[in-house]
Short mmCIF file of C-alpha atoms and ligand atoms in Angstrom, two decimals:
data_model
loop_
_atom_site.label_atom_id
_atom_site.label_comp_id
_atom_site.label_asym_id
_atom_site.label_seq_id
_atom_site.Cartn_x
_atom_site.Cartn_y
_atom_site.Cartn_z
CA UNK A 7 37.45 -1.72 13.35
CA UNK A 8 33.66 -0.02 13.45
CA UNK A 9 35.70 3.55 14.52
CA UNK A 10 37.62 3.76 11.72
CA UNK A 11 34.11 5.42 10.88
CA UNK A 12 32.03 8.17 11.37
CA UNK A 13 29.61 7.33 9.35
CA UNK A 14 28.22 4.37 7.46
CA UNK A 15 26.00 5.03 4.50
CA UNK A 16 23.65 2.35 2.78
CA UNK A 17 23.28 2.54 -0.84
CA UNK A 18 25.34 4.56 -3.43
CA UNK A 19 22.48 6.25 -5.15
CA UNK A 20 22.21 9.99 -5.43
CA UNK A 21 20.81 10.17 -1.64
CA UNK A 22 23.88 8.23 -0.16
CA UNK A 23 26.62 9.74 -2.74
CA UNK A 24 25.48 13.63 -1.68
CA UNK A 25 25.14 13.12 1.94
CA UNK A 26 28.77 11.46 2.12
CA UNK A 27 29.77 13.74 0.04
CA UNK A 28 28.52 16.51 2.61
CA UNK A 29 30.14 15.30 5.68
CA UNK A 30 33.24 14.09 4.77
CA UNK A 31 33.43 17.51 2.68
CA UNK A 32 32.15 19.90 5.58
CA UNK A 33 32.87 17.87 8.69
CA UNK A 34 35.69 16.00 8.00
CA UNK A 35 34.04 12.74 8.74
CA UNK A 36 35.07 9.56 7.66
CA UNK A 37 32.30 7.70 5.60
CA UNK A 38 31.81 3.89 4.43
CA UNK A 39 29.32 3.30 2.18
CA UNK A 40 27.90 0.04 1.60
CA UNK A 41 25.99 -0.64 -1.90
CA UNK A 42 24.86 -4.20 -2.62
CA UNK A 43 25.31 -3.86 -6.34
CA UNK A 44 28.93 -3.69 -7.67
CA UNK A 45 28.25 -0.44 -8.89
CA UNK A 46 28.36 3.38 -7.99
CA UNK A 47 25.44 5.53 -9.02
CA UNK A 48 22.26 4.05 -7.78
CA UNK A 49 18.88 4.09 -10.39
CA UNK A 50 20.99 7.12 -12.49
CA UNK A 51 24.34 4.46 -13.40
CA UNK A 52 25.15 4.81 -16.99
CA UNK A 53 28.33 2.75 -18.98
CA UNK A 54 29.03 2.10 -23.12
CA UNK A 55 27.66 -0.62 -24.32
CA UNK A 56 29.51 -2.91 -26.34
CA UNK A 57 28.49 -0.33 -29.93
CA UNK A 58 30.35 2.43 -27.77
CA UNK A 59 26.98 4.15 -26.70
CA UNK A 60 25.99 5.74 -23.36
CA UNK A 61 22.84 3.78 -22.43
CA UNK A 62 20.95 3.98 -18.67
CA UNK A 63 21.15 0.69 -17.18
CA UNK A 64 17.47 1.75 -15.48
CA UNK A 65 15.58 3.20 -17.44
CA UNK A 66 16.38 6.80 -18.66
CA UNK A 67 17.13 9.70 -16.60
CA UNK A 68 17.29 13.28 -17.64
CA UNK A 69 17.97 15.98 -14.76
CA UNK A 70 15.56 19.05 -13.89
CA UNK A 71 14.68 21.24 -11.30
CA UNK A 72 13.56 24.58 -10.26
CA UNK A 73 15.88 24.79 -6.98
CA UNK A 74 19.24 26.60 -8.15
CA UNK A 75 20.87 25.13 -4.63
CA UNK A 76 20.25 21.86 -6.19
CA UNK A 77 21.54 22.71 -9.80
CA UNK A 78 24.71 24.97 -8.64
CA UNK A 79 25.30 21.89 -5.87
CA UNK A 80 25.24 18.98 -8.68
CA UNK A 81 27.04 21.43 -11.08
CA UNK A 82 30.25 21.25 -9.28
CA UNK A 83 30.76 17.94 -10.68
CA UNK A 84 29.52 17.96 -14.04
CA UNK A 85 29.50 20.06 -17.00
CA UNK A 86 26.04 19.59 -18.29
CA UNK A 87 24.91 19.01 -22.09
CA UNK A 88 21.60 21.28 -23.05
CA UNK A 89 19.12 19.15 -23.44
CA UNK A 90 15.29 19.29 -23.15
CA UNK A 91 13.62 16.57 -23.10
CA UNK A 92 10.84 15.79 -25.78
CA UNK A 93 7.99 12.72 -25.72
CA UNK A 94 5.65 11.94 -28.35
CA UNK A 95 2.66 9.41 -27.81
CA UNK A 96 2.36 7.01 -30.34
CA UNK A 97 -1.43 6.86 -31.23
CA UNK A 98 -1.55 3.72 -33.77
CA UNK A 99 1.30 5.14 -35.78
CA UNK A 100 0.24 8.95 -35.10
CA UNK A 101 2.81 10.87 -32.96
CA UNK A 102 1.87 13.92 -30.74
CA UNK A 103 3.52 15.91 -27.88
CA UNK A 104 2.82 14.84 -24.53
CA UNK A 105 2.39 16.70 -22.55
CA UNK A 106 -0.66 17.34 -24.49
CA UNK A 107 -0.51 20.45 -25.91
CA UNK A 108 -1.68 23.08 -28.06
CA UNK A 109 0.58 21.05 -30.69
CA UNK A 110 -0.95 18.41 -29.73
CA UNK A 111 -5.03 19.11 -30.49
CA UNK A 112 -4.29 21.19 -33.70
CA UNK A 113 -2.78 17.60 -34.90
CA UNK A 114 -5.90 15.87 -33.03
CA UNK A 115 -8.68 17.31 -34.33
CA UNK A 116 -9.45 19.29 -37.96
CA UNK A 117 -8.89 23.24 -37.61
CA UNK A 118 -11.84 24.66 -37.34
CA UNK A 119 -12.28 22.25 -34.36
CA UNK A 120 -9.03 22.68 -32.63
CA UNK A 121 -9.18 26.53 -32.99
CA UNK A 122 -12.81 26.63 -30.78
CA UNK A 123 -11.14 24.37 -28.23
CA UNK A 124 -8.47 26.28 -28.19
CA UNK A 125 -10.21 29.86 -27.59
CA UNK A 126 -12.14 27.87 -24.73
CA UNK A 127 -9.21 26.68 -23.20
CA UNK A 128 -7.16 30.15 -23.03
CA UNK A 129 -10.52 31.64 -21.83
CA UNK A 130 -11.16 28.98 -19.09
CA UNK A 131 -7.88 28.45 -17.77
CA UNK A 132 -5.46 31.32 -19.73
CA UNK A 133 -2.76 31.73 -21.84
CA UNK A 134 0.36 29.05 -20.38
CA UNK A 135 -1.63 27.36 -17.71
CA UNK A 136 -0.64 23.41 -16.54
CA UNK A 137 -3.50 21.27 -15.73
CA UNK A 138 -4.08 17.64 -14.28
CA UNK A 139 -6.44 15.83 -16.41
CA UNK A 140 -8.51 15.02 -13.51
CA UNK A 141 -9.46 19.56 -13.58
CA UNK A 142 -10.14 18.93 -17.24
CA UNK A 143 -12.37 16.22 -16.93
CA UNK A 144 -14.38 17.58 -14.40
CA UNK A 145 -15.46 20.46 -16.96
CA UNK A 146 -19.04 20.89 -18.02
CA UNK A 147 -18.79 22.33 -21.13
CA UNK A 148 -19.83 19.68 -23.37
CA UNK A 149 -16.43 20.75 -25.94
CA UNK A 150 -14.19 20.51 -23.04
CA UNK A 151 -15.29 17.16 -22.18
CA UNK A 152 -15.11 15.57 -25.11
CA UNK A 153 -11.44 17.13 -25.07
CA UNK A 154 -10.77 15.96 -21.64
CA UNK A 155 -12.30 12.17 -22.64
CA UNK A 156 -9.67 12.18 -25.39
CA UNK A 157 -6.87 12.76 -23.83
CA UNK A 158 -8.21 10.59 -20.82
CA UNK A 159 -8.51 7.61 -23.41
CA UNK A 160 -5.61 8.65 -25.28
CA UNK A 161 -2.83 9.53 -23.50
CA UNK A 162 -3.60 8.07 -19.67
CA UNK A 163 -5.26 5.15 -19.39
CA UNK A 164 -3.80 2.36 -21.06
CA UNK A 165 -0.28 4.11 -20.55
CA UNK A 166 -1.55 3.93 -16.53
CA UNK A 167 -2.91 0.35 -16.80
CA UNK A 168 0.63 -1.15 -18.13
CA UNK A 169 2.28 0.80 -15.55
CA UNK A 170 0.86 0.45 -12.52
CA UNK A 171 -1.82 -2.26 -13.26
CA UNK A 172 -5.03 -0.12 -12.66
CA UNK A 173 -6.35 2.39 -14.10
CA UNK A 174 -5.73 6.51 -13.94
CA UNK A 175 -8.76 6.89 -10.88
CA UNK A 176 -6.80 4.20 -8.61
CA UNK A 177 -3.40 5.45 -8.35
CA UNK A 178 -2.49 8.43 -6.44
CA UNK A 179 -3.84 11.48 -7.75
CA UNK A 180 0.22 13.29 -7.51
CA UNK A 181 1.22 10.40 -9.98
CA UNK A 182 -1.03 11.65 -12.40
CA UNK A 183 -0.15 15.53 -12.11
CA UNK A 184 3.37 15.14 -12.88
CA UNK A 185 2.05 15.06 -16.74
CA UNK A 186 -0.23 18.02 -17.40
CA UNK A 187 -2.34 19.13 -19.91
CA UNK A 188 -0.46 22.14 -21.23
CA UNK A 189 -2.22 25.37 -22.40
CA UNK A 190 0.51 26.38 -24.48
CA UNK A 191 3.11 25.18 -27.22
CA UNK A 192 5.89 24.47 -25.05
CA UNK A 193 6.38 20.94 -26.49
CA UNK A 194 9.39 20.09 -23.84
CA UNK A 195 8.46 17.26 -21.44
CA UNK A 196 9.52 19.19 -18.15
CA UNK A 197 8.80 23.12 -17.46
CA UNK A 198 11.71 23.53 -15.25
CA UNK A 199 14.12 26.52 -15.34
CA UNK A 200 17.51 24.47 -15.42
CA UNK A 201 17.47 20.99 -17.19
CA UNK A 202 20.11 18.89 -19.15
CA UNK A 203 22.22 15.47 -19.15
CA UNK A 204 25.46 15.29 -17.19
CA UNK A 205 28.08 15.60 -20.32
CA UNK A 206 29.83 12.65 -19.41
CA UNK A 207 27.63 10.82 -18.18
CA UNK A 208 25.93 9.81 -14.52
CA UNK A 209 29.02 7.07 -13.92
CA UNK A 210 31.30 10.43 -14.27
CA UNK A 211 29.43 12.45 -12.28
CA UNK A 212 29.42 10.66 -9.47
CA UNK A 213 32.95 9.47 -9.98
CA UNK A 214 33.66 13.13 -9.02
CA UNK A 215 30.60 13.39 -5.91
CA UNK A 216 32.78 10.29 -4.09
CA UNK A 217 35.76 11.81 -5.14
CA UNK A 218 36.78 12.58 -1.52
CA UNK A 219 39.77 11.13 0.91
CA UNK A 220 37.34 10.77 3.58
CA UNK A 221 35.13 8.61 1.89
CA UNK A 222 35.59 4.71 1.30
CA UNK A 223 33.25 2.40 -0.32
CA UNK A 224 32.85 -1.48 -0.50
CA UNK A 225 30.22 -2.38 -3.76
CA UNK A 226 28.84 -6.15 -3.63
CA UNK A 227 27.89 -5.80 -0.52
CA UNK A 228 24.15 -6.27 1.38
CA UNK A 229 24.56 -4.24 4.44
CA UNK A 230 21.52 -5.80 6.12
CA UNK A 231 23.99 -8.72 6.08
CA UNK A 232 26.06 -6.59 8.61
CA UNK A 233 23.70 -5.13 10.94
CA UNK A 234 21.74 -6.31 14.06
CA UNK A 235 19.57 -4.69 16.30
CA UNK A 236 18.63 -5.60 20.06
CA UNK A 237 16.35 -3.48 21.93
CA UNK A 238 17.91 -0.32 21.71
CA UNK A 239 21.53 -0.63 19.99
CA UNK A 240 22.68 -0.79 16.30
CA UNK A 241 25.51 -3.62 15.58
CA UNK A 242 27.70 -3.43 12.90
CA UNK A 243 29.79 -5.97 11.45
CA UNK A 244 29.08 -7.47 15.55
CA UNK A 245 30.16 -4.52 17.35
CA UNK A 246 27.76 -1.59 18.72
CA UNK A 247 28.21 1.06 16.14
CA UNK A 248 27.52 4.48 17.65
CA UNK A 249 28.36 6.91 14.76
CA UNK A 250 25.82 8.24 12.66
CA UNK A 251 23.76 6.12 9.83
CA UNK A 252 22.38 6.88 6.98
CA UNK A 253 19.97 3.95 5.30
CA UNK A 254 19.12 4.54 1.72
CA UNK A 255 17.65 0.88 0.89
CA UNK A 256 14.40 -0.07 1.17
CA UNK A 257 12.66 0.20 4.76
CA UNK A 258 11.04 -3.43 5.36
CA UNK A 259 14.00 -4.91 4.06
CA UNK A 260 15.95 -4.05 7.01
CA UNK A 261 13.69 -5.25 9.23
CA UNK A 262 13.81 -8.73 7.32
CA UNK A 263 10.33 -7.62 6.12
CA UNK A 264 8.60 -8.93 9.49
CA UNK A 265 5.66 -7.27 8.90
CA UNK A 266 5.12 -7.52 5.26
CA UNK A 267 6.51 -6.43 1.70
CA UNK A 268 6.37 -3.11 0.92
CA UNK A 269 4.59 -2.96 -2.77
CA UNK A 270 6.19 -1.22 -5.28
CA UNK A 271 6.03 -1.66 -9.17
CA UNK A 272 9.11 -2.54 -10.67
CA UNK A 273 10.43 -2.63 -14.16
CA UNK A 274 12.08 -4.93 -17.51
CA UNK A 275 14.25 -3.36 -19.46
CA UNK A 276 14.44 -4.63 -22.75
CA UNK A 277 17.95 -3.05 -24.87
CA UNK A 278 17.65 -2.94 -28.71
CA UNK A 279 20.83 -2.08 -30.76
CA UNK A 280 19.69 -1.21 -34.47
CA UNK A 281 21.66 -0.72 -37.71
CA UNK A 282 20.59 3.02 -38.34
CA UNK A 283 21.20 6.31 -37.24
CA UNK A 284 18.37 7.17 -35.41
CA UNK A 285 15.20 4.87 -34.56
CA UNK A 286 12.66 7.44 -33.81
CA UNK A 287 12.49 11.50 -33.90
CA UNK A 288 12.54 12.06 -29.90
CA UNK A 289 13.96 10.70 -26.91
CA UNK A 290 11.07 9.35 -25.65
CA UNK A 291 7.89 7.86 -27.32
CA UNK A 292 5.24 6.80 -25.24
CA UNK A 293 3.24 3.68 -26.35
CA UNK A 294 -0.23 5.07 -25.08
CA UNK A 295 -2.71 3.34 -26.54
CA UNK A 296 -0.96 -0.29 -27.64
CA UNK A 297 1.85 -2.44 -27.16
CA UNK A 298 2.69 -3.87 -23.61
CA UNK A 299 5.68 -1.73 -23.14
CA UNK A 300 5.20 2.04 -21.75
CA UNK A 301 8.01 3.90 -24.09
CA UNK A 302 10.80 3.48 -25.93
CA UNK A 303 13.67 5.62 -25.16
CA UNK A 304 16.71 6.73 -27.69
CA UNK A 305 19.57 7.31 -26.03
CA UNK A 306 21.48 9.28 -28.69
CA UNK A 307 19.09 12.22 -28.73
CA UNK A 308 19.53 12.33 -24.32
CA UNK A 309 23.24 11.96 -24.52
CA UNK A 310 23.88 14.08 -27.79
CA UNK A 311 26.87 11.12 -29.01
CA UNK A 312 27.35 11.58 -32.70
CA UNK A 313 27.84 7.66 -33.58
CA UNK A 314 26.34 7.64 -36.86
CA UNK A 315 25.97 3.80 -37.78
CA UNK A 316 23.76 2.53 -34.67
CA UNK A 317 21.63 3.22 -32.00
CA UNK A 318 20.17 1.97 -28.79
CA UNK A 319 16.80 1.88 -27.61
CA UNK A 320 15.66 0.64 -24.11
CA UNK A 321 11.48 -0.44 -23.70
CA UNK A 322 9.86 -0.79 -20.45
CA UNK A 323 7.69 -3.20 -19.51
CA UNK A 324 6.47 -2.80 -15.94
CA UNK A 325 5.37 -5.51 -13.29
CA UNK A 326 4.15 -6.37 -9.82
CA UNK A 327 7.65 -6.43 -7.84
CA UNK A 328 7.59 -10.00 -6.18
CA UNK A 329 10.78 -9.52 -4.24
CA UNK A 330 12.87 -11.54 -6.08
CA UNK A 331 16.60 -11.79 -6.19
CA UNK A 332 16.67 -9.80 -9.64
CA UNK A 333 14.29 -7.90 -9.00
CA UNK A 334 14.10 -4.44 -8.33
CA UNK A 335 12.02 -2.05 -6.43
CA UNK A 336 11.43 1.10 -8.89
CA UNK A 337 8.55 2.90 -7.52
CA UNK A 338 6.55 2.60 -4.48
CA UNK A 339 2.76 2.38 -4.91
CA UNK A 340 1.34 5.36 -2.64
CA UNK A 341 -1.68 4.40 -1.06
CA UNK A 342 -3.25 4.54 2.31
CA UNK A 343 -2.76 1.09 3.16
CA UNK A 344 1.28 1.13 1.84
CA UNK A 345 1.52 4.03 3.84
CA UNK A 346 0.15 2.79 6.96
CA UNK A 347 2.45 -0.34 6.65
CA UNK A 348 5.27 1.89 5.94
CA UNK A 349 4.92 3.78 9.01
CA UNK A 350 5.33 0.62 11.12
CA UNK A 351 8.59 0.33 10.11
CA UNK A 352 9.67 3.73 10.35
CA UNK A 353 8.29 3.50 13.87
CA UNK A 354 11.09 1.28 14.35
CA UNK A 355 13.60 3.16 13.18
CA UNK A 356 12.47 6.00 15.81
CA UNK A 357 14.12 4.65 19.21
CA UNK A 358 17.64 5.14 16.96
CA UNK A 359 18.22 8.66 17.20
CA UNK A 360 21.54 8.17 15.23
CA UNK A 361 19.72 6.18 12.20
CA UNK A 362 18.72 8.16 9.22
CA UNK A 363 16.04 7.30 6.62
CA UNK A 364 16.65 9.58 3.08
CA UNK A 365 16.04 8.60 -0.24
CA UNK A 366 13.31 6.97 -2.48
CA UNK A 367 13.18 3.52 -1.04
CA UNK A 368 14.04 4.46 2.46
CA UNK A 369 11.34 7.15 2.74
CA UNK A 370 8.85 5.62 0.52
CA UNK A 371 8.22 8.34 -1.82
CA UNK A 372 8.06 9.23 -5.60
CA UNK A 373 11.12 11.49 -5.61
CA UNK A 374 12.95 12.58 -8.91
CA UNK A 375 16.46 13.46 -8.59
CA UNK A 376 16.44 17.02 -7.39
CA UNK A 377 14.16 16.41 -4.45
CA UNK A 378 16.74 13.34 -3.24
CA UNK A 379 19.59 16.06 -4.06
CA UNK A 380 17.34 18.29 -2.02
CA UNK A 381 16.75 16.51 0.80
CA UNK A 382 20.27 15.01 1.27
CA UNK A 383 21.41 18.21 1.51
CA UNK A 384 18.94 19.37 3.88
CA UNK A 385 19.67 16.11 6.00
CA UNK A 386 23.07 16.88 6.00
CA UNK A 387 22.58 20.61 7.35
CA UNK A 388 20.67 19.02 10.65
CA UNK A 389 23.35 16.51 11.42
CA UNK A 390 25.84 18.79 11.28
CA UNK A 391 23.30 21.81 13.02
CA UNK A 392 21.95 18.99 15.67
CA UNK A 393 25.93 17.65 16.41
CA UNK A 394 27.27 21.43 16.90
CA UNK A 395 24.58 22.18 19.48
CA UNK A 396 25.36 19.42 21.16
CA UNK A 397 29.02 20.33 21.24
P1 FAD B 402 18.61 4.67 -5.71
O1 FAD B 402 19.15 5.29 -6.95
O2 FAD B 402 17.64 3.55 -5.85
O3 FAD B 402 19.86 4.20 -4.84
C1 FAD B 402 19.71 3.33 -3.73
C2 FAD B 402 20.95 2.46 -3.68
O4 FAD B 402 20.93 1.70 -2.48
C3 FAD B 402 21.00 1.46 -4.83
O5 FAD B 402 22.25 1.56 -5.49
C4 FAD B 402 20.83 0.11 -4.14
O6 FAD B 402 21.54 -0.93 -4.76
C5 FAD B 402 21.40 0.40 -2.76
N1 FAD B 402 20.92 -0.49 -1.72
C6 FAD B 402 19.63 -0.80 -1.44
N2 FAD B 402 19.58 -1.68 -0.41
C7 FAD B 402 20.86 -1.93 -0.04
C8 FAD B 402 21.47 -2.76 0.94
N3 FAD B 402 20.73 -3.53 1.74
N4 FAD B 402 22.80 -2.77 1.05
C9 FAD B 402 23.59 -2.02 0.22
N5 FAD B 402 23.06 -1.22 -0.75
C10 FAD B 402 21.72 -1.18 -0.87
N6 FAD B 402 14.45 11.25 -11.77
C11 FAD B 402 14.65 12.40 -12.46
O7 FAD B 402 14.89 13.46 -11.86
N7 FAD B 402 14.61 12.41 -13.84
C12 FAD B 402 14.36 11.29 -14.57
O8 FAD B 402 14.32 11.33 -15.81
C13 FAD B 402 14.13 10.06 -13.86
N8 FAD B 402 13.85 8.93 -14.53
C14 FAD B 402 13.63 7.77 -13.84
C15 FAD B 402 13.34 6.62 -14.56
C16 FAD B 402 13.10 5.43 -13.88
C17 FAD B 402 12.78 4.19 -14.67
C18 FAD B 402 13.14 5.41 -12.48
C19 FAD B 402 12.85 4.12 -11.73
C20 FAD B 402 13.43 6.55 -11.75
C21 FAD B 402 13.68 7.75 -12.42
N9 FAD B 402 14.00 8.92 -11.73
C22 FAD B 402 14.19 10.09 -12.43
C23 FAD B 402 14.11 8.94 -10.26
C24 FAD B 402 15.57 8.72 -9.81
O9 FAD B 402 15.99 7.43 -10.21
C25 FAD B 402 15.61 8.81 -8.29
O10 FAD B 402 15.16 10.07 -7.84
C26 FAD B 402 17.01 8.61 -7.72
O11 FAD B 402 17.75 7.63 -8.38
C27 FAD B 402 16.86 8.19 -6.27
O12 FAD B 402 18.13 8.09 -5.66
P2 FAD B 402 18.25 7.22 -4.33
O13 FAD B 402 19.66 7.32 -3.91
O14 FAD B 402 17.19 7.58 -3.38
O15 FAD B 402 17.88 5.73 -4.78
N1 UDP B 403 1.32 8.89 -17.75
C1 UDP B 403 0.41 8.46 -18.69
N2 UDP B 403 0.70 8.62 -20.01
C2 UDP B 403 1.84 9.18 -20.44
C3 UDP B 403 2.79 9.61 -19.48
C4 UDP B 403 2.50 9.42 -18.14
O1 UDP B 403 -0.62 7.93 -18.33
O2 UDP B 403 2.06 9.31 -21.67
C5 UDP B 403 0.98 8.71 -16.32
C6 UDP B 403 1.39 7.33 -15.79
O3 UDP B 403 0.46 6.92 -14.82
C7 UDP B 403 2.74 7.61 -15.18
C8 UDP B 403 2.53 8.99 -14.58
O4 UDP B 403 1.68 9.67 -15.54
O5 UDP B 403 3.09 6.66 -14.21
C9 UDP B 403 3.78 9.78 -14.34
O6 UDP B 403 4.51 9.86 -15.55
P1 UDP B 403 6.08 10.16 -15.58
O7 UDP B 403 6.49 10.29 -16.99
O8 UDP B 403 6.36 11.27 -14.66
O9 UDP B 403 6.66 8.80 -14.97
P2 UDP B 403 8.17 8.31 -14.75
O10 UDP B 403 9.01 8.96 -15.80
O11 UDP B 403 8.51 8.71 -13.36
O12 UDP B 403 8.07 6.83 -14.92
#
């Protein structure tokens, strides 16, 4: 029964839909994948809800990247809606771009004031530069630092508190960087050169990635429920299984978490539907300096749907993840110590030369959709490199 496959695949995410769809596509291989929830689409699944609107059941998800392999790969399935995404921190009732930008001090601070700040910035740092807050905090200039304190108190560290439960200095310093300070008055919320939604949808798009007779797929199924491991062979479903495997899940759950949970934040989502048009001017506002939410995201102004009587909003409210049945593990907290406990398990996993870790929970990592798109593909190319040398 195992050898009616080539290849089983944990997890229906991005990571496990793109590397299927890469060997059954170029190889010819047959792939199961196994996902545990009873839908397709990992983090990025998307369905109406019962007003007819497109919402993210995780929290919302708007594609970008830089790499055009990744954005002509992705393209074959979808059409893609051009969007830019736009956040505005909610100061008490004040609203300003975040990134903060130039935009974002002239509505800060009185003219005069915001035009010497901005004449230092341009001739500190020039004309369109990106800067972590941590560079602009470690300025002497006595202006600069009162900037830099600002946007410390206004924009990061009650925003980084509710998310991650400590504040900006305690949390890896790449977390951080992903939101810049932005010398310039490019108010969109990513730089990237391609960026936009999926027109119909995640669900859609990957209705077309799987879309392949080589690839099966069983949902509502825990596939560490299937395998076994003795000393130095994979079992699956009781039988050795000798084909290749790709593991998307998370790492110490495999192992039935024998040397400890893994920490990772994790996430409530709370869905309002409200008797208006539209709740707020973006798609994002981030609650920086109150509330106990992070943001509040709109999905209309992500998905573009012209339903004029209602909208949905989503708010996050972030937690410790306990490891709880209905819970789930959003993003891993990067430190030395995770790390170190990580790489016991992935020691594990080394004697398997068939078993393949990809993805965000597998390799433990803070990866936006591109990089998993990225790396699946790049996973792909070695099995299929690594199995013709060894022809
Ligand atoms: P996942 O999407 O988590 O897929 C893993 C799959 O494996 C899941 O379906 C899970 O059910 C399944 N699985 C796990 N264990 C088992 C098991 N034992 N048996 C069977 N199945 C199993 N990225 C962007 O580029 N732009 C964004 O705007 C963006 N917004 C985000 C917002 C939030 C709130 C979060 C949490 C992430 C966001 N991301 C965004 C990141 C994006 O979600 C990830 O890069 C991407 O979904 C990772 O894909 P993956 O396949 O690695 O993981
Ligand atoms: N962040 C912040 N204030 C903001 C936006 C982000 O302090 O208004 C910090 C916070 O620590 C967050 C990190 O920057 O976890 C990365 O933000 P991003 O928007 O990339 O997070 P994601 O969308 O992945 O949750």
């Amino acid at each position: 029964m195992n050898n009616a496959y080539d290849c089983l695949v944990v997890g229906c995410g991005l990571a496990g839909a793109v590397i299927s769809r890469e060997l059954a596509e170029r190889e010819g291989k047959k792939v199961l994948i196994i996902e545990k929830r009873s839908h397709i689409g990992g983090n990025t699944y998307d369905f109406f809800n019962e007003d007819g609107i497109l919402v993210h059941k995780y929290g919302p998800h708007i594609f970008h990247t830089n790499n055009k392999r990744v954005y002509d790969y992705i393209s074959r399935f979808t059409e893609w809606r051009d969007y830019s995404h736009e956040v505005l921190a909610n100061l008490h009732g004040k609203l300003i771009p975040v990134p903060f930008n130039l935009n974002s001090l002239n509505m800060t601070f009185n003219t005069e004031k915001a035009e010497m700040l901005k004449k230092k910035l341009v001739s500190v740092y020039g004309m369109g530069t990106r800067l972590t807050i941590a560079q602009l905090r470690s300025e002497t200039d006595p202006d600069l630092q009162e900037l830099a304190d600002f946007v410390y108190n206004n924009v990061f560290l009650y925003y980084t508190q509710k998310q991650w439960g400590v504040t900006p200095e305690n949390i890896d310093p790449s977390v951080i960087a992903r939101v810049p300070v932005l010398i310039s008055q490019d108010n969109r919320y990513f730089q990237d050169e391609y960026q936009g939604m999926p027109s119909d949808g995640y669900t859609s798009l990957f209705e077309k990635l799987l879309d392949n007779p080589n690839i099966h797929l069983r949902v509502n199924t825990d596939a560490n429920e299937l395998f076994e491991i003795n000393e130095n062979n994979m079992f699956f479903e009781g039988k050795p299984f000798n084909g290749t495997i790709i593991y998307t899940g998370a790492l110490d759950e495999f192992f039935n978490c024998k040397f400890g949970r893994l920490p990772y934040r994790t996430l409530d989502f709370l869905f309002e539907t409200h008797d208006m048009t539209w709740y707020q001017p973006k798609g994002t506002v981030n609650y920086t300096v109150d509330e106990p939410f992070t943001r509040i995201t709109e999905f209309k102004h992500l998905t573009g749907q012209n339903i004029c009587e209602k909208t949905t909003i989503m708010k996050e409210y972030p937690k410790a993840y306990a490891g709880t049945e209905d819970e789930i593990p959003y993003y891993a907290i990067l430190n030395e110590e995770n790390l170190g406990l990580y790489k016991k398990y992935e020691q594990l996993t080394e004697k398997f030369s068939n078993f393949y870790l990809l993805g965000r929970l597998a390799e433990y990592k803070y990866y936006n959709m591109d990089a998993i798109i990225e790396r699946a593909l790049i996973l792909a190319d070695k099995i299929i490199y690594d199995e013709k040398g060894n022809d």
